Amino acid sequence: MNNFNIRPKDLTDQEYFYGHKACAGCGATIAVRLALKVLGERTYSVLPANCMSAVSFIYPQMAFTTNAIISPFASTGAMLSGVAAGARALGIKDFQTVGFAGDGGTADIGFQALSGAIDRGDDIIYICYDNEAYMNTGIQKSGLTPYGTKTTTSPAGENLPGAVTQKKNMFEIVAAHGIAYAATASIGYPNDFLRKLNKAKEVRGPVFLHILASCPTGWGSKTELTVELAKEAVDSGLWYLAEYENDEFTLNKNPKEFIPVEEYLFKQGRFKHLKEKDINVIIEQRDKKWEKIRKSWL
Amino acid sequence: MKSNRKFVSGDEAVALGVRLARPHIISAYPITPQTIVVERLADFVEDGSLKAEYMHVESEHSAMAAAMGVSSVGARAFTATSSQGLLHMAECVHYASGARFPIVMMNANRSIAVPWSIYGDQRDSLSMLDSGWIQVYVEDAQEALDMMIQAYKVAENPEVMTPFMVNLDGFVLTHTYEPIELPEQEMVDQFLPMYQTGNKMSMDEPKSLCFSTSPADNQEFKVMQHMAMEGSVDVIRQVDAEYGKVFGRSYHGLTESYRCDDADAVLMTLGSVTGTVRCVVDELREKGFKVGVFKIRFMRPFPKDEVMALGKAVSKLGVLEKNISFGNEGTVFTNVNSALMALDTKVQSKNYVGGLGGRDITKDHIRAIFMDLLNHDRFEERVEFIGMGCEINE
C-alpha cells in the first residue's frame, strides 16, 4: 500500500500563491498555499466568488503563478469538469484540476454543481475551505455555520443564540455519492492535510477535501491564533479528521479526551454571547456525533 | 461540388452542423424543444462519428459553466438550450461574453413561463440581447446547419472572440423535416481550422482568467467587448461570403432583403416566419401590391446600416415579432426605430406582435398586416397584437 506521507521539508520552495490581499492571519490562504505546493505547477485552479478569488485576482495584480480562473459562484464543480475535459481533449497530460470553494460556495449555492461533478466521476479535486460563514460579503450565515454562531444574518440576542441550525454534514453527503476519495482536514493539523493532498493527487476520479480554515475577521479572534484555533476545533471534538474511500470511513484522530469546548469557543467573538444552555446544546450534539463516529468508523 | 442530401428536422440539422464543426466537448442539459440536438450529438459520440466528449451536466447553468471551463484551456465547446433553460443559464451567458470565450450555443426559441408553454416565441433569446452574445435567427434547417459552421468561424476570429447564439424557432423549425445539403467534412475542416487562442490557461504560459477589476479599469474592458461586437459586423459579412464561395450558399450577411427595392411597404421579420411572409409577398405582388419582406438575421450586432438603407428606400415599415417587452413594445421594433432615428426622413413604422406562446401566424394575418401598412399614411397604434383569440375586456 502506498504511503502518502509527505514531510514539510519535502515541499517545494516555489510559491504558487502569494502577493494576495487577504486579511492578516487568514486561514484559507494557508490551505490554498499548501495545496498548490503539493499539487504542483501543472495545476489548474478554479475558484468561485470567495475570499480567495477576491484577494488574488484583482487586475492587474494576479496572485496565482499557476493557471487559475474564477468561476460563477454556483459553478465550481461544473467549471472544474469543463477545464479537465478540455485539457484532456487537447492531449494535455500530467495535470491537476483543483477547486477552492468556501463553505457557502460548496454547501449552498455550489452544491448542485459539486454533486454533478462527483456523479460524473470526473478526475478533479474539490477543496472546500470552511470558515463557517459567507466571510467575503461580511460574515453571513452559510449552510456550514455551526449552532450558536453569531453572524450578521444570524444575530444573537434575547430571542436567538445566533445560528440555530447545525453544520450540514458535507463529508458524509459527499461520501454518499460513492466518491473516489473524501477527507476532512484542518489547517491546525497540516501534516494530516498534506498527506491527504498527496493522496488526492494520486487518486483517479473525484476527490473532496473539506478543510477547516479559521478566519480572524469573521470569527472575531486574534490573528496569531489562526492555526491554534483550527487545532482546538479538532481537539475539542467540534471538528474531526476522517477519510472515506472504497465505501469505508476511517477516523484519523480519536482524542481520548476532548479539551473543554469553552476553551475553543470563548477565544472567538462569534461565540462570546453563548450561555450555559447553548454550550450544553453544542456538547450534546458533539457527543451524539462522536458516539456514531466511534461506533461505525473505528 | 460533392454534396450529400438528407431529410432532417431543424434540430438534426443543428446536430449535423455541430458535428462538422468538431467541438471537443459538448456539455448539455435537455430541454424541449432543443432535446433532439443533444440526443443526436450523444448518438454521434457513441457511434464514433464525432470525436468529442459528451458531458452530462446537471443544469443549464452548469452546461455553460462547463463550456467556459472547456474554452478556458483553448478547446472548442458547444451547448444548446431553450427558454427556461436559457434563463437559468443567464448568469453564465453574460459571464462567457465578458470572458471572451467563443462558445457556440443553439437556442430553440420557446416561450417563457408563466403561463407555461413549450411552444415557440422569441422572448427567451431577446431577453438576452444585452448579454454580449452574437445572435442570429435562422429561417430553415439548411441555414441552421450552415450557421453552426459559420458561428465558430466568426466567434473564434481573434478580433471578435465573442460567444455566438444560433436561434431556431421552437417546433416550427426544430421539429419540421426538410431536405438539406450536408457539406463534406474535409471542406469544413479547411474552412474552419482548429481553434487557436492566446486567451487560455496554458502550461507554458500560466494565466489568471475571469479576474476582477476595480472601477478604474472595468469600463475599458466593457468598451473593448463592445468594439469587438461592432467589429464582428465585417467578420460576419466576410465569413458568410467566403462560405458562399466554398459551399455554394450564403445568407446576404446580417439581413436579407426580398422584393424591397421598389416596395411601398415592407414587413421586417425574425426567424422562420420569414418564409410565410415571402409567400404572401409573392401573392400580393402578383395582384399588383408593391410589398417586400426584410429578414433581420442578426439582432446582435444589430444591422444598423442595412436598416437605415431600407428606411431611406421605403416609407412604411412593419416589424413582425414574437416578443413583447411588457410596458413598452416589441424589442425588435425598438431596435429598428433606434436605427431609423438617424435618418433625415421620417419613416412610418408599426409593430405587429404575434405568435406568443406558439400561436400560429397565418398568411391571412400577414395579408392583413400588409393591407394595414398600405392603407394608412399614419399609424395611430404603435403596437398591434395580431391573431387575438378573443377580446380582452378593458
XYZ file of C-alpha atoms in Angstrom:
692
model
C 0.000 0.000 0.000
C 1.177 3.467 -0.843
C 2.404 5.676 1.914
C 1.126 9.110 1.126
C 3.006 10.857 3.917
C 4.805 13.980 2.860
C 7.182 15.902 5.112
C 7.024 19.675 5.241
C 10.685 19.813 4.253
C 9.832 17.939 1.055
C 7.572 20.783 -0.018
C 8.794 22.932 -2.861
C 10.236 26.372 -2.128
C 8.259 27.635 -5.092
C 5.329 29.847 -4.186
C 2.264 29.408 -6.381
C 0.021 31.718 -4.382
C 1.482 34.882 -2.969
C 1.156 38.640 -3.078
C -2.547 38.405 -2.358
C -4.633 40.842 -0.375
C -6.006 38.516 2.291
C -6.515 39.673 5.875
C -3.731 39.145 8.400
C -3.959 35.686 9.918
C -6.147 34.280 7.107
C -6.549 30.532 7.447
C -7.819 29.928 3.923
C -4.611 31.229 2.351
C -2.694 28.612 4.312
C -4.914 25.910 2.840
C -4.536 27.181 -0.728
C -0.789 27.768 -0.460
C -0.131 24.303 0.956
C -2.439 22.612 -1.510
C -0.686 24.114 -4.519
C 2.721 23.201 -3.147
C 1.629 19.580 -3.111
C -0.371 19.588 -6.351
C 2.414 21.349 -8.230
C 2.784 23.842 -11.009
C 0.837 21.845 -13.601
C -2.379 22.696 -11.803
C -5.498 24.471 -12.988
C -7.278 26.155 -10.082
C -10.949 27.068 -10.211
C -12.314 29.466 -7.619
C -15.876 30.705 -7.363
C -16.754 34.010 -5.749
C -14.993 33.749 -2.409
C -12.312 35.399 -0.293
C -9.529 33.682 -2.203
C -10.746 34.881 -5.584
C -11.420 38.337 -4.194
C -7.926 38.766 -2.781
C -5.927 37.263 -5.606
C -7.396 38.212 -8.985
C -7.677 41.991 -8.963
C -6.433 43.211 -12.318
C -3.611 43.777 -12.978
C -2.237 42.042 -9.856
C -2.633 38.294 -10.025
C -1.581 36.182 -7.028
C -1.637 32.747 -8.658
C 1.518 31.881 -10.566
C -0.148 28.725 -11.842
C -3.230 28.692 -14.062
C -6.331 29.911 -12.278
C -9.830 31.042 -13.158
C -12.794 32.486 -11.280
C -15.978 30.540 -11.933
C -19.522 31.774 -11.420
C -20.462 31.340 -7.770
C -22.610 28.255 -8.275
C -20.300 26.604 -10.775
C -17.051 25.388 -9.235
C -17.860 21.735 -9.870
C -19.052 22.301 -13.435
C -16.167 24.503 -14.456
C -13.699 22.038 -12.944
C -15.212 19.328 -15.130
C -15.002 21.589 -18.170
C -11.375 22.505 -17.593
C -10.407 18.873 -17.033
C -12.315 17.708 -20.105
C -10.915 20.482 -22.287
C -7.353 19.786 -21.219
C -7.839 16.065 -21.789
C -9.304 16.693 -25.227
C -6.273 18.762 -26.197
C -3.976 15.938 -25.152
C -2.508 17.750 -22.156
C -1.004 15.201 -19.805
C 0.010 15.130 -16.172
C -2.103 17.927 -14.793
C -4.273 18.520 -11.739
C -7.604 20.338 -11.647
C -8.475 21.736 -8.249
C -11.340 23.831 -6.967
C -11.062 26.072 -3.923
C -14.558 26.944 -2.797
C -15.729 28.329 0.507
C -18.376 26.816 2.746
C -21.264 28.753 1.201
C -19.940 28.109 -2.312
C -19.862 24.403 -1.512
C -22.714 23.535 0.808
C -25.206 26.079 -0.502
C -25.082 27.713 -3.930
C -22.434 25.390 -5.383
C -23.878 22.165 -4.055
C -25.656 21.122 -7.249
C -22.553 21.535 -9.400
C -20.420 19.680 -6.852
C -22.894 16.809 -6.804
C -22.896 16.721 -10.616
C -19.115 16.656 -10.858
C -18.853 13.771 -8.395
C -21.651 11.960 -10.164
C -19.770 12.206 -13.470
C -16.725 10.633 -11.858
C -14.549 13.406 -13.214
C -10.896 13.396 -12.242
C -10.991 16.564 -10.174
C -10.073 17.690 -6.680
C -12.602 19.851 -4.891
C -11.326 21.584 -1.782
C -13.841 23.269 0.440
C -12.107 25.677 2.772
C -14.552 26.100 5.562
C -14.518 29.278 7.620
C -18.105 28.667 8.633
C -19.813 31.707 7.089
C -20.002 33.876 3.992
C -16.953 35.878 5.023
C -16.260 37.782 1.847
C -19.566 39.608 1.925
C -19.472 40.496 5.599
C -19.906 37.395 7.747
C -23.343 35.981 6.989
C -24.629 32.557 7.958
C -23.980 29.721 5.499
C -25.066 26.093 5.478
C -21.840 25.231 7.312
C -22.218 27.765 10.100
C -22.423 25.858 13.389
C -25.117 26.159 16.006
C -24.779 29.243 18.173
C -22.621 31.262 15.773
C -23.241 34.967 15.752
C -23.141 36.297 12.202
C -24.618 39.388 10.588
C -27.605 37.352 9.410
C -27.867 35.151 12.481
C -27.603 37.746 15.198
C -27.522 36.738 18.850
C -29.818 38.407 21.334
C -32.650 37.817 23.730
C -34.514 35.543 21.368
C -31.864 33.646 19.450
C -28.422 32.266 20.282
C -27.112 33.137 16.810
C -27.416 30.387 14.178
C -29.998 27.811 15.197
C -29.118 25.113 12.658
C -26.247 22.628 12.669
C -23.460 22.381 10.108
C -24.564 20.459 7.036
C -22.773 17.148 7.032
C -20.921 17.718 3.750
C -18.360 14.960 4.257
C -20.943 12.229 4.563
C -23.217 13.761 1.929
C -20.310 13.673 -0.491
C -19.368 10.163 0.578
C -22.935 9.039 -0.102
C -22.258 9.795 -3.788
C -19.745 6.933 -3.729
C -16.929 9.407 -4.386
C -13.454 8.047 -5.102
C -11.911 9.759 -2.087
C -13.140 12.247 0.506
C -11.496 13.575 3.621
C -11.830 16.215 6.278
C -8.833 18.232 7.439
C -7.845 21.258 9.437
C -5.153 23.850 8.904
C -4.362 23.136 12.586
C -3.119 19.687 11.514
C -1.052 20.459 8.418
C 0.725 17.101 8.224
C -2.598 15.335 8.028
C -3.733 17.786 5.333
C -0.532 17.309 3.334
C -0.913 13.544 3.405
C -4.498 13.830 2.207
C -3.491 16.216 -0.584
C -0.756 13.846 -1.638
C -3.272 11.077 -1.768
C -5.779 13.243 -3.630
C -3.125 13.816 -6.260
C -2.809 10.095 -6.906
C -6.474 9.118 -6.773
C -8.237 8.834 -10.136
C -11.760 10.172 -10.034
C -13.391 12.867 -7.938
C -11.881 13.923 -4.626
C -13.449 16.110 -1.968
C -11.320 17.629 0.790
C -13.107 19.587 3.462
C -10.646 21.694 5.429
C -11.492 23.821 8.430
C -9.776 27.187 7.944
C -10.157 29.695 10.727
C -10.867 33.324 9.886
C -9.849 36.015 12.405
C -12.078 38.631 10.772
C -15.199 36.503 10.747
C -14.517 34.629 13.946
C -13.526 37.646 15.966
C -10.268 36.037 17.014
C -6.688 37.182 17.359
C -4.682 36.848 14.148
C -1.946 34.852 15.831
C -4.492 32.237 16.972
C -5.482 31.115 13.464
C -3.668 27.794 13.480
C -4.226 27.188 17.196
C -7.985 27.621 16.840
C -8.133 25.249 13.886
C -6.296 22.717 16.053
C -8.526 23.277 19.055
C -11.623 22.766 16.923
C -10.375 19.212 16.396
C -9.130 18.745 19.961
C -12.459 19.843 21.398
C -14.320 17.410 19.141
C -16.173 20.109 17.244
C -14.381 19.071 14.040
C -12.954 15.700 13.184
C -10.305 14.291 10.874
C -11.538 11.444 8.742
C -11.386 9.805 5.340
C -13.763 7.959 3.064
C -12.640 5.530 0.410
C -13.858 2.226 -1.036
C -17.141 2.517 0.804
C -15.363 2.818 4.148
C -14.918 5.601 6.655
C -11.700 5.977 8.639
C -11.243 8.168 11.665
C -7.728 9.627 11.641
C -7.670 11.089 15.103
C -9.597 9.787 18.060
C -8.876 12.004 21.074
C -9.069 10.110 24.373
C -10.370 13.258 25.973
C -11.640 16.437 24.424
C -10.390 19.789 25.588
C -13.302 21.822 27.001
C -15.316 23.355 24.179
C -15.355 26.665 26.050
C -11.602 26.876 25.614
C -12.095 26.912 21.856
C -15.363 28.845 21.702
C -14.628 31.740 24.022
C -11.468 32.780 22.192
C -13.808 33.902 19.433
C -16.093 36.917 19.337
C -18.703 34.955 17.388
C -19.336 32.688 20.401
C -18.807 35.136 23.280
C -22.527 35.521 23.845
C -23.219 31.814 24.365
C -24.965 30.898 27.587
C -24.545 27.687 29.528
C -27.621 26.135 27.932
C -26.218 26.867 24.447
C -22.891 25.333 25.380
C -24.806 22.298 26.596
C -26.563 22.028 23.226
C -23.178 22.137 21.487
C -21.696 19.474 23.772
C -24.744 17.285 23.375
C -24.581 17.499 19.565
C -20.857 16.779 19.635
C -21.193 13.732 21.872
C -24.012 12.331 19.790
C -21.914 12.698 16.643
C -18.840 11.115 18.202
C -20.842 8.211 19.523
C -21.917 7.472 15.967
C -18.434 8.001 14.559
C -16.778 5.724 17.104
C -19.419 3.099 16.672
C -19.231 2.855 12.901
C -15.878 4.249 11.737
C -13.480 2.538 14.122
C -19.188 20.269 -55.684
C -19.706 16.986 -53.868
C -22.690 17.057 -51.594
C -24.964 14.818 -49.665
C -28.688 15.433 -49.406
C -30.544 14.486 -46.260
C -34.092 14.840 -44.954
C -33.864 16.042 -41.373
C -35.510 18.166 -38.710
C -34.080 21.551 -37.759
C -32.674 20.079 -34.570
C -30.981 17.284 -36.509
C -29.566 19.823 -38.949
C -28.032 21.651 -35.999
C -26.519 18.424 -34.688
C -25.071 17.642 -38.131
C -23.645 21.151 -38.364
C -22.103 20.850 -34.918
C -20.543 17.507 -35.835
C -18.939 19.111 -38.878
C -17.534 21.882 -36.647
C -15.780 19.260 -34.484
C -16.208 20.620 -30.952
C -14.050 18.930 -28.315
C -16.713 18.881 -25.646
C -20.498 19.028 -25.646
C -21.878 19.917 -22.231
C -25.621 19.943 -22.279
C -28.835 19.557 -20.379
C -32.009 18.547 -22.209
C -34.979 20.860 -22.617
C -37.864 20.776 -25.078
C -37.676 21.620 -27.979
C -33.869 21.593 -28.017
C -33.691 17.954 -26.899
C -33.149 16.264 -30.263
C -29.962 18.292 -30.798
C -28.275 16.871 -27.723
C -29.692 13.390 -28.308
C -28.245 13.259 -31.820
C -24.909 14.588 -30.632
C -24.844 11.872 -27.967
C -25.545 9.328 -30.745
C -22.672 10.739 -32.820
C -20.302 10.463 -29.866
C -21.475 6.913 -29.257
C -21.082 5.777 -32.870
C -17.688 7.424 -33.111
C -18.649 9.781 -35.930
C -17.897 12.726 -33.617
C -14.643 12.564 -31.669
C -15.874 14.572 -28.725
C -16.742 14.082 -25.098
C -20.402 14.329 -24.151
C -20.568 15.811 -20.670
C -23.763 15.145 -18.736
C -24.268 18.213 -16.621
C -26.954 18.689 -14.032
C -28.334 22.031 -15.212
C -28.111 24.657 -17.921
C -26.172 26.840 -15.518
C -23.585 24.099 -15.274
C -23.736 23.447 -19.027
C -22.461 26.945 -19.723
C -20.017 26.911 -16.790
C -18.542 23.661 -18.095
C -18.380 25.097 -21.615
C -16.446 28.039 -20.195
C -14.053 25.645 -18.481
C -13.523 23.908 -21.821
C -12.948 27.198 -23.600
C -10.612 28.453 -20.852
C -7.963 25.928 -21.883
C -8.420 26.651 -25.572
C -10.715 23.799 -26.576
C -13.917 24.107 -28.625
C -17.196 23.938 -26.696
C -20.815 23.503 -27.728
C -24.070 23.573 -25.840
C -27.738 24.031 -26.605
C -30.696 25.285 -24.638
C -34.123 26.869 -24.740
C -36.492 29.093 -22.791
C -36.358 28.499 -19.025
C -33.024 26.790 -19.551
C -31.547 29.873 -21.170
C -32.845 31.974 -18.299
C -31.414 29.548 -15.748
C -28.129 29.850 -17.604
C -28.370 33.642 -17.818
C -25.663 34.425 -15.293
C -23.192 32.300 -17.216
C -24.339 33.692 -20.572
C -23.151 37.140 -19.510
C -20.047 35.615 -17.941
C -18.965 33.847 -21.144
C -19.059 37.013 -23.218
C -17.171 39.017 -20.596
C -14.550 36.255 -20.529
C -14.420 36.434 -24.354
C -14.932 32.696 -24.748
C -16.072 31.880 -28.310
C -18.623 29.283 -27.251
C -21.337 28.412 -29.743
C -24.821 27.652 -28.468
C -28.027 26.693 -30.199
C -31.168 28.114 -28.656
C -34.557 26.692 -29.532
C -36.793 29.734 -29.253
C -39.572 28.957 -26.825
C -41.952 30.984 -24.729
C -41.271 31.753 -21.095
C -43.438 30.766 -18.130
C -45.900 31.728 -16.700
C -48.249 30.538 -18.231
C -46.112 27.524 -19.035
C -45.720 26.838 -22.715
C -43.341 24.587 -24.573
C -44.157 26.318 -27.864
C -42.266 28.949 -29.690
C -41.900 32.649 -29.350
C -38.723 34.658 -29.149
C -38.935 36.163 -25.708
C -36.196 33.896 -24.353
C -33.307 34.956 -26.569
C -34.477 38.552 -26.977
C -34.361 38.923 -23.199
C -30.651 38.054 -23.513
C -29.972 40.745 -26.098
C -27.724 42.687 -23.746
C -25.696 39.665 -22.666
C -22.879 40.336 -25.114
C -23.585 37.364 -27.377
C -23.818 37.458 -31.145
C -27.365 36.412 -32.015
C -28.547 35.010 -35.323
C -32.102 33.874 -36.118
C -32.305 31.313 -38.878
C -35.154 30.632 -41.274
C -34.811 26.964 -42.119
C -32.872 23.781 -41.398
C -30.244 24.455 -44.057
C -29.476 27.875 -42.663
C -29.339 26.326 -39.171
C -26.740 23.784 -40.286
C -24.662 26.297 -42.202
C -24.709 28.761 -39.335
C -23.253 26.252 -36.883
C -20.109 26.234 -39.007
C -20.104 29.970 -39.674
C -20.734 30.645 -35.975
C -17.454 29.092 -34.836
C -15.561 30.855 -37.605
C -16.931 34.251 -36.554
C -16.780 33.681 -32.787
C -13.182 32.441 -32.859
C -11.903 35.265 -35.047
C -9.154 36.882 -32.924
C -10.739 40.306 -33.365
C -14.166 39.028 -32.319
C -13.675 36.427 -29.543
C -17.348 36.603 -28.634
C -19.809 33.784 -27.989
C -22.421 33.042 -30.633
C -26.060 32.021 -30.214
C -27.886 30.396 -33.129
C -31.653 30.683 -32.675
C -34.239 28.359 -34.197
C -37.980 28.773 -33.743
C -39.237 26.049 -31.432
C -41.124 23.223 -33.196
C -41.775 25.287 -36.347
C -38.098 24.836 -37.168
C -36.705 22.447 -34.603
C -39.167 19.659 -35.364
C -40.039 20.233 -39.020
C -38.375 17.962 -41.568
C -36.752 19.485 -44.619
C -34.210 18.425 -47.216
C -30.725 19.769 -46.593
C -27.335 19.641 -48.246
C -24.648 18.267 -45.960
C -21.199 19.716 -46.638
C -18.153 17.473 -46.880
C -16.135 17.171 -43.682
C -12.792 17.854 -45.383
C -14.083 21.104 -46.826
C -15.409 22.175 -43.436
C -12.078 21.297 -41.852
C -10.350 23.605 -44.319
C -12.883 26.357 -43.791
C -12.816 26.038 -40.008
C -9.343 25.127 -38.789
C -8.538 24.131 -35.200
C -9.225 26.883 -32.673
C -6.129 28.836 -31.665
C -6.149 31.489 -28.969
C -3.953 33.324 -26.508
C -6.910 33.782 -24.160
C -6.415 30.493 -22.359
C -4.808 28.866 -19.378
C -1.641 27.265 -20.655
C 1.072 25.189 -19.024
C 3.751 27.103 -20.916
C 2.355 30.475 -20.017
C 0.090 30.259 -16.966
C -2.696 32.804 -16.768
C -5.386 34.002 -14.406
C -8.693 34.326 -16.224
C -12.066 35.851 -15.379
C -10.430 38.199 -12.897
C -11.834 41.212 -11.028
C -11.289 44.829 -11.932
C -11.676 47.967 -9.929
C -13.776 50.859 -11.261
C -10.507 52.262 -12.601
C -10.273 49.514 -15.242
C -13.636 47.888 -15.673
C -15.124 50.241 -18.255
C -12.216 49.742 -20.662
C -12.871 46.010 -20.725
C -16.544 46.603 -21.426
C -15.742 49.078 -24.200
C -13.374 46.550 -25.775
C -16.156 43.993 -25.647
C -18.492 46.453 -27.334
C -15.916 47.268 -30.009
C -15.392 43.568 -30.714
C -19.122 43.137 -31.218
C -19.280 46.162 -33.521
C -16.275 44.824 -35.409
C -17.932 41.449 -35.831
C -20.244 43.029 -38.427
C -17.487 42.911 -41.042
C -16.348 39.467 -39.965
C -19.901 38.114 -40.247
C -20.177 39.502 -43.782
C -16.765 38.123 -44.786
C -17.383 34.684 -43.319
C -20.797 34.464 -44.965
C -19.344 35.493 -48.336
C -16.480 33.039 -48.021
C -18.915 30.304 -47.016
C -20.899 31.092 -50.153
C -17.821 30.678 -52.319
C -16.801 27.389 -50.734
C -20.178 25.740 -50.140
C -22.425 27.498 -52.638
C -24.747 29.051 -50.059
C -24.571 32.432 -48.409
C -27.157 34.409 -46.498
C -26.582 38.004 -47.534
C -24.744 38.965 -44.349
C -26.744 40.390 -41.488
C -30.065 40.828 -43.260
C -31.844 39.542 -46.320
C -33.986 41.798 -48.438
C -36.695 40.274 -50.653
C -38.560 42.393 -53.204
C -37.951 45.536 -51.168
C -36.359 47.739 -53.835
C -39.500 49.418 -55.181
C -41.796 48.454 -52.321
C -44.410 50.795 -50.817
C -44.494 48.739 -47.648
C -42.020 46.308 -46.161
C -42.507 43.877 -43.314
C -39.461 43.082 -41.210
C -39.187 39.616 -39.737
C -37.068 37.446 -37.488
C -36.710 33.699 -37.964
C -38.923 31.120 -39.589
C -41.988 33.303 -40.164
C -39.993 34.899 -42.975
C -40.838 32.013 -45.290
C -44.573 32.541 -44.839
C -44.210 36.268 -45.351
C -42.195 35.665 -48.520
C -45.062 33.585 -49.943
C -47.564 36.314 -49.125
C -45.293 38.908 -50.735
C -45.235 36.857 -53.931
C -49.031 36.517 -53.888
C -49.589 40.212 -53.270
C -47.014 41.202 -55.903
C -49.000 39.148 -58.428
C -52.027 41.215 -57.507
C -50.045 44.406 -58.067
C -49.280 45.385 -54.469
C -45.720 46.607 -54.090
C -44.634 44.866 -50.921
C -41.464 43.227 -49.660
C -40.002 41.381 -46.723
C -36.814 42.216 -44.910
C -35.358 39.419 -42.807
C -33.318 40.551 -39.852
C -30.869 37.710 -39.346
C -28.693 39.216 -36.666
C -30.074 41.036 -33.636
C -26.555 41.450 -32.217
C -24.593 43.004 -33.690
C -27.619 44.961 -34.849
C -27.635 45.608 -38.627
C -27.934 49.391 -38.305
C -26.565 50.162 -41.778
C -28.904 47.777 -43.538
C -31.955 49.003 -41.600
C -31.071 52.626 -42.366
C -30.613 51.843 -46.049
C -34.048 50.235 -46.053
C -35.501 53.235 -44.236
C -34.181 55.521 -46.941
C -35.824 53.472 -49.673
C -39.193 52.622 -48.113
C -41.691 54.905 -46.403
C -43.700 52.340 -44.467
C -42.191 49.620 -42.355
C -43.861 46.973 -40.273
C -41.991 44.926 -37.722
C -43.438 41.486 -37.051
C -42.109 39.826 -33.945
C -42.907 37.117 -31.407
C -41.904 39.166 -28.440
C -43.203 41.918 -26.211
C -41.256 43.977 -23.726
C -44.072 44.450 -21.248
C -44.981 48.061 -20.721
C -43.327 49.191 -23.913
C -43.314 47.442 -27.315
C -41.553 44.642 -29.148
C -37.798 44.690 -28.649
C -37.057 44.252 -32.345
C -39.275 47.265 -33.066
C -37.373 49.360 -30.522
C -34.078 48.404 -32.136
C -35.334 49.109 -35.663
C -36.681 52.529 -34.720
C -33.465 53.386 -32.960
C -31.570 52.827 -36.217
C -34.176 54.760 -38.218
C -33.808 57.754 -35.897
C -30.540 58.595 -37.624
C -32.356 59.265 -40.896
C -33.421 62.743 -42.013
C -36.699 61.447 -43.390
C -39.391 60.175 -41.103
C -40.380 56.593 -41.783
C -43.791 55.394 -40.664
C -43.296 52.218 -38.644
C -45.634 49.912 -36.839
C -45.141 46.936 -34.566
C -47.097 43.720 -35.112
C -46.747 41.369 -32.192
C -47.978 37.807 -32.568
C -47.172 34.183 -32.175
C -46.746 34.447 -28.428
C -46.740 31.081 -26.707
C -46.616 29.327 -30.078
C -49.781 30.713 -31.657
C -49.757 30.426 -35.455
C -49.045 33.436 -37.580
C -51.052 32.694 -40.717
C -50.944 34.018 -44.255
C -54.259 35.762 -43.513
C -52.624 37.639 -40.643
C -49.760 38.677 -42.892
C -52.055 39.792 -45.711
C -53.979 41.880 -43.185
C -50.718 43.400 -41.941
C -49.678 44.395 -45.455
C -53.110 45.923 -46.116
C -52.879 47.832 -42.862
C -49.471 49.150 -43.888
C -50.574 50.060 -47.433
C -53.882 51.652 -46.462
C -52.655 54.017 -43.781
C -50.373 57.003 -44.063
C -50.089 57.331 -40.321
C -50.461 54.709 -37.627
C -52.488 55.629 -34.608
C -51.475 52.485 -32.774
C -47.786 51.783 -32.383
C -48.288 48.170 -31.370
C -50.940 45.816 -32.662
C -51.412 42.318 -31.313
C -52.285 40.058 -34.202
C -54.219 36.806 -34.113
C -56.012 37.520 -30.856
C -58.331 34.635 -29.957
C -60.821 36.724 -28.031
C -61.479 40.220 -26.864
C -59.822 41.143 -23.609
C -62.162 43.286 -21.527
C -60.775 46.591 -20.508
